[in-house]
Short mmCIF file of C-alpha atoms and ligand atoms in Angstrom, two decimals:
data_model
loop_
_atom_site.label_atom_id
_atom_site.label_comp_id
_atom_site.label_asym_id
_atom_site.label_seq_id
_atom_site.Cartn_x
_atom_site.Cartn_y
_atom_site.Cartn_z
CA MET A 1 3.97 -25.76 -30.05
CA LYS A 2 7.00 -23.49 -29.91
CA LYS A 3 6.31 -20.21 -28.11
CA GLU A 4 6.12 -17.19 -30.40
CA LYS A 5 9.21 -14.98 -30.45
CA VAL A 6 9.11 -11.36 -31.51
CA TYR A 7 12.00 -9.63 -33.31
CA ILE A 8 11.86 -5.86 -33.24
CA ALA A 9 14.31 -3.90 -35.38
CA ASN A 10 15.15 -0.50 -33.89
CA TRP A 11 16.99 1.38 -36.61
CA LYS A 12 17.26 4.53 -34.47
CA MET A 13 18.62 7.33 -36.75
CA ASN A 14 21.22 5.13 -38.43
CA LEU A 15 19.66 4.88 -41.88
CA ASN A 16 18.34 7.67 -44.08
CA ILE A 17 14.89 7.34 -45.62
CA GLU A 18 16.25 5.90 -48.86
CA GLU A 19 18.28 3.29 -47.02
CA GLU A 20 15.29 2.32 -44.87
CA LEU A 21 13.05 1.85 -47.91
CA ASN A 22 15.79 -0.05 -49.77
CA TRP A 23 16.33 -2.39 -46.79
CA CYS A 24 12.71 -3.43 -47.23
CA ALA A 25 12.31 -3.25 -51.01
CA GLN A 26 15.52 -5.16 -51.82
CA ASN A 27 14.72 -7.99 -49.41
CA TYR A 28 10.96 -7.91 -49.75
CA ASP A 29 10.28 -11.58 -50.56
CA VAL A 30 12.61 -12.90 -47.86
CA ILE A 31 11.15 -10.54 -45.28
CA LEU A 32 7.64 -11.79 -46.02
CA GLU A 33 8.78 -15.37 -45.40
CA LEU A 34 10.27 -14.61 -41.97
CA PRO A 35 7.01 -14.73 -39.97
CA LYS A 36 5.57 -17.64 -41.96
CA ASN A 37 7.06 -20.87 -40.66
CA LEU A 38 8.89 -20.03 -37.54
CA ASN A 39 6.27 -18.88 -35.06
CA THR A 40 7.83 -15.51 -35.38
CA LYS A 41 6.59 -11.94 -35.25
CA ILE A 42 8.51 -9.18 -37.01
CA VAL A 43 8.24 -5.50 -36.16
CA LEU A 44 10.32 -2.92 -38.04
CA CYS A 45 10.79 0.46 -36.34
CA PRO A 46 12.10 2.97 -38.88
CA SER A 47 12.30 6.76 -38.54
CA PHE A 48 8.97 8.61 -38.60
CA LEU A 49 9.33 9.54 -42.27
CA SER A 50 9.46 5.94 -43.43
CA ILE A 51 6.43 4.81 -41.47
CA TYR A 52 3.85 5.73 -44.09
CA PRO A 53 5.62 4.22 -47.13
CA LEU A 54 6.44 1.08 -45.16
CA THR A 55 2.92 0.53 -43.83
CA GLN A 56 1.83 0.82 -47.49
CA MET A 57 4.56 -1.54 -48.69
CA PHE A 58 3.63 -4.18 -46.10
CA LYS A 59 -0.15 -3.69 -46.19
CA THR A 60 -1.93 -7.07 -46.11
CA THR A 61 1.29 -8.85 -45.10
CA GLU A 62 2.35 -10.16 -41.68
CA ILE A 63 5.12 -7.58 -41.31
CA ASN A 64 4.42 -4.97 -38.66
CA ILE A 65 5.65 -1.40 -38.54
CA GLY A 66 6.39 0.46 -35.32
CA ALA A 67 7.49 3.97 -34.36
CA GLN A 68 10.49 4.87 -32.20
CA ASP A 69 8.63 7.41 -30.07
CA CYS A 70 5.41 9.41 -29.73
CA SER A 71 4.23 12.59 -28.03
CA THR A 72 3.12 12.71 -24.39
CA HIS A 73 0.18 14.82 -25.62
CA ASN A 74 -2.99 13.96 -27.42
CA LYS A 75 -3.09 16.99 -29.75
CA GLY A 76 -2.25 20.68 -29.72
CA SER A 77 0.49 23.25 -30.15
CA PHE A 78 3.54 21.01 -29.74
CA THR A 79 5.78 21.89 -32.65
CA GLY A 80 7.64 18.95 -34.11
CA GLN A 81 5.89 16.24 -32.12
CA ILE A 82 4.01 13.22 -33.50
CA CYS A 83 0.83 12.04 -31.78
CA ALA A 84 -0.25 8.45 -31.23
CA GLU A 85 -3.50 9.13 -33.06
CA SER A 86 -1.60 9.77 -36.31
CA LEU A 87 0.43 6.60 -35.85
CA ASN A 88 -2.77 4.66 -35.40
CA ARG A 89 -4.27 6.19 -38.58
CA LEU A 90 -1.23 4.92 -40.52
CA GLU A 91 -1.70 1.43 -39.06
CA CYS A 92 1.53 1.76 -37.22
CA ASN A 93 0.53 -0.59 -34.40
CA TYR A 94 3.68 -0.62 -32.24
CA CYS A 95 5.75 2.11 -30.64
CA ILE A 96 8.98 2.09 -28.65
CA ILE A 97 8.93 4.36 -25.60
CA GLY A 98 11.34 4.98 -22.74
CA HIS A 99 14.46 4.07 -24.66
CA SER A 100 17.55 4.92 -22.61
CA GLU A 101 18.81 7.22 -25.39
CA ARG A 102 15.65 9.31 -25.04
CA ARG A 103 15.81 9.18 -21.26
CA GLU A 104 19.39 10.48 -21.48
CA TYR A 105 19.45 12.89 -24.45
CA ASN A 106 15.88 14.18 -24.21
CA LYS A 107 15.74 14.08 -20.42
CA GLU A 108 12.58 11.98 -20.44
CA THR A 109 11.25 11.09 -17.00
CA ASP A 110 9.20 8.11 -15.86
CA GLN A 111 6.20 10.47 -15.80
CA ASP A 112 6.78 11.42 -19.48
CA ILE A 113 7.05 7.76 -20.37
CA PHE A 114 3.87 6.99 -18.45
CA ASN A 115 2.07 9.75 -20.42
CA LYS A 116 3.29 8.26 -23.70
CA PHE A 117 2.21 4.81 -22.56
CA GLU A 118 -1.25 6.19 -21.83
CA GLN A 119 -1.43 7.83 -25.28
CA LEU A 120 -0.53 4.54 -26.94
CA ILE A 121 -3.08 2.53 -24.98
CA ASN A 122 -5.78 5.11 -25.75
CA HIS A 123 -4.97 4.80 -29.45
CA LYS A 124 -4.70 1.01 -29.45
CA ILE A 125 -1.00 0.83 -30.20
CA SER A 126 1.17 -1.81 -28.52
CA PRO A 127 3.81 -0.09 -26.38
CA ILE A 128 7.35 -1.44 -26.44
CA LEU A 129 8.46 -0.04 -23.12
CA CYS A 130 12.22 0.03 -22.51
CA PHE A 131 13.73 0.03 -19.05
CA GLY A 132 16.96 -1.07 -17.40
CA GLU A 133 19.72 -0.21 -14.99
CA THR A 134 23.10 1.46 -15.50
CA PRO A 135 26.30 -0.53 -14.88
CA LYS A 136 26.75 1.51 -11.68
CA ASP A 137 23.27 0.54 -10.44
CA ASN A 138 24.19 -3.05 -11.09
CA ILE A 139 27.49 -2.88 -9.21
CA GLU A 140 25.73 -1.18 -6.31
CA LYS A 141 23.04 -3.89 -6.35
CA ARG A 142 20.18 -1.49 -7.10
CA THR A 143 19.01 -3.17 -10.31
CA LEU A 144 15.67 -4.51 -9.09
CA SER A 145 14.68 -1.35 -7.25
CA ILE A 146 15.56 0.78 -10.30
CA ILE A 147 13.48 -1.43 -12.58
CA GLU A 148 10.63 -1.50 -10.09
CA LYS A 149 10.58 2.30 -10.02
CA GLN A 150 10.58 2.50 -13.83
CA LEU A 151 7.59 0.16 -14.09
CA ASP A 152 5.68 1.04 -10.95
CA LYS A 153 3.23 3.68 -12.16
CA ILE A 154 2.37 1.77 -15.31
CA PHE A 155 1.72 -1.48 -13.45
CA THR A 156 -0.37 0.25 -10.79
CA SER A 157 -2.46 2.10 -13.36
CA ILE A 158 -3.26 -1.08 -15.24
CA LYS A 159 -4.02 -2.99 -12.05
CA THR A 160 -6.34 -0.33 -10.67
CA GLY A 161 -8.13 0.09 -14.01
CA LEU A 162 -6.97 3.69 -14.44
CA LEU A 163 -5.52 2.53 -17.74
CA ASN A 164 -7.91 0.34 -19.62
CA VAL A 165 -5.82 -1.91 -21.84
CA PRO A 166 -7.92 -3.56 -24.57
CA LYS A 167 -7.75 -7.36 -24.26
CA TYR A 168 -6.23 -7.85 -27.72
CA LEU A 169 -3.37 -5.40 -27.16
CA THR A 170 -0.01 -6.85 -26.16
CA ILE A 171 2.37 -4.84 -24.01
CA TYR A 172 6.06 -5.48 -24.68
CA LEU A 173 8.41 -4.82 -21.80
CA ALA A 174 11.96 -4.56 -23.09
CA TYR A 175 14.66 -5.06 -20.49
CA GLU A 176 17.73 -3.24 -21.79
CA PRO A 177 20.64 -2.99 -19.35
CA LEU A 178 22.39 0.24 -20.32
CA GLY A 179 25.84 -1.33 -20.24
CA SER A 180 24.77 -3.66 -23.05
CA ILE A 181 23.33 -1.15 -25.51
CA GLY A 182 25.64 -0.85 -28.50
CA THR A 183 28.64 -2.15 -26.54
CA GLY A 184 28.90 -5.82 -27.49
CA ILE A 185 28.79 -6.72 -23.77
CA ILE A 186 25.90 -8.94 -22.72
CA PRO A 187 24.66 -9.95 -19.26
CA ASP A 188 25.38 -13.45 -17.97
CA LEU A 189 22.75 -16.16 -17.69
CA ASN A 190 22.45 -15.85 -13.94
CA HIS A 191 21.72 -12.12 -14.14
CA LEU A 192 19.12 -12.59 -16.87
CA GLU A 193 17.39 -15.45 -15.07
CA ASN A 194 17.16 -13.39 -11.89
CA ILE A 195 15.71 -10.38 -13.67
CA TYR A 196 13.17 -12.25 -15.80
CA THR A 197 12.07 -14.54 -12.96
CA TRP A 198 11.51 -11.49 -10.80
CA LEU A 199 9.61 -9.71 -13.60
CA TRP A 200 7.33 -12.68 -14.33
CA LYS A 201 6.59 -13.07 -10.60
CA LYS A 202 5.70 -9.41 -10.36
CA ILE A 203 3.46 -9.61 -13.44
CA ASP A 204 1.75 -12.61 -11.88
CA LEU A 205 1.33 -10.93 -8.49
CA GLU A 206 -0.18 -7.84 -10.10
CA ASN A 207 -2.50 -10.05 -12.17
CA LEU A 208 -1.36 -8.46 -15.42
CA THR A 209 -2.12 -10.17 -18.70
CA ASN A 210 -1.02 -9.82 -22.31
CA ILE A 211 2.53 -8.93 -21.39
CA LYS A 212 5.59 -10.14 -23.25
CA LEU A 213 9.05 -9.76 -21.82
CA ILE A 214 11.76 -9.11 -24.32
CA TYR A 215 15.48 -8.33 -24.19
CA GLY A 216 17.56 -5.67 -25.93
CA GLY A 217 21.28 -4.85 -25.92
CA SER A 218 23.98 -6.12 -28.30
CA VAL A 219 21.93 -9.02 -29.66
CA ASN A 220 23.77 -10.38 -32.71
CA GLU A 221 24.13 -13.50 -34.84
CA LYS A 222 26.90 -14.83 -32.58
CA ASN A 223 25.06 -14.60 -29.26
CA ILE A 224 21.44 -15.18 -30.36
CA HIS A 225 21.70 -18.93 -29.57
CA PHE A 226 22.45 -18.09 -25.95
CA PHE A 227 19.43 -15.77 -25.67
CA LYS A 228 17.02 -18.07 -27.49
CA LYS A 229 17.70 -20.81 -24.95
CA ILE A 230 16.25 -18.66 -22.18
CA ASP A 231 12.56 -19.53 -22.15
CA LEU A 232 11.67 -16.60 -19.94
CA ILE A 233 12.45 -14.23 -22.84
CA ASP A 234 9.75 -13.73 -25.49
CA GLY A 235 11.77 -11.82 -28.05
CA PHE A 236 14.38 -9.21 -28.85
CA LEU A 237 14.82 -5.53 -29.54
CA ILE A 238 17.70 -5.31 -31.97
CA GLY A 239 19.61 -2.13 -32.79
CA THR A 240 22.98 -2.33 -34.58
CA SER A 241 22.49 -5.89 -35.87
CA SER A 242 19.20 -5.02 -37.52
CA LEU A 243 20.81 -2.47 -39.84
CA ASN A 244 22.20 -5.17 -42.08
CA PHE A 245 19.39 -7.33 -43.47
CA THR A 246 21.46 -10.53 -43.71
CA GLU A 247 22.45 -10.29 -40.06
CA PHE A 248 18.86 -9.60 -38.99
CA GLU A 249 17.65 -12.57 -41.03
CA LYS A 250 20.22 -14.84 -39.36
CA ILE A 251 19.16 -13.69 -35.90
CA VAL A 252 15.54 -14.53 -36.71
CA LYS A 253 16.29 -17.87 -38.36
CA LEU A 254 19.17 -19.30 -36.28
P1 PGA B 1 21.93 -2.57 -29.84
O1 PGA B 1 20.72 -1.58 -29.48
O2 PGA B 1 21.33 -3.84 -30.37
O3 PGA B 1 22.74 -1.82 -30.87
O4 PGA B 1 22.68 -2.79 -28.57
C1 PGA B 1 19.58 -2.07 -28.84
C2 PGA B 1 18.65 -0.93 -28.49
O5 PGA B 1 19.15 0.17 -28.20
O6 PGA B 1 17.43 -1.09 -28.50
#
């Protein structure tokens, strides 16, 4: 049987609440068909405000809703933050963390991202953990050591049992080279094969289970064929090309 592929739409802050709800309402029947025949999982990550109406809209369907971030804290006086517990109560079962835009604009550190990861695991939400090197790291041949550093604490904590990941919870690791996010430039096959082979070996060595390795960065209807041929990749985190429903549908179906 064909391996399952996951398609995660990351709308960032590109659509307002009305546009996010319309994206779903106007294409509702087609969206419901997407996960049916194609061994496909769909996760839509809207802004926080659309999470509740969308989990209601897609209740009892196979469409999943995810958040784009969560707090590092469990509860307390943290004005403006959203805790993982609330996401879980809304049946928002996925959450992106560590996106390069948050690392850059919100100065998030690997420790912050680890704390968010821990919150998500404790509240039974699948983390979609983003990581990746800058173009400069790549030119200076530091890619693997940068990635290793970004993943190190999380891997060690799972391996040593400090983080107790429930067996049914999948962890999505999203490799997103920074030079490819929103630029239209994608890595070559050789680069991707090296990275994913290294990642799978590491996952194997550390005895980690329930991990899916996905890719994000300028995925579109023109290049999706190239990516889908790479068996080491379990799915895609799609930004710009997920804003237009027809393009997203093509990426899933092509
Ligand atoms: P992009 O964004 O598809 O627009 O490159 C991907 C992402 O930032 O997750």
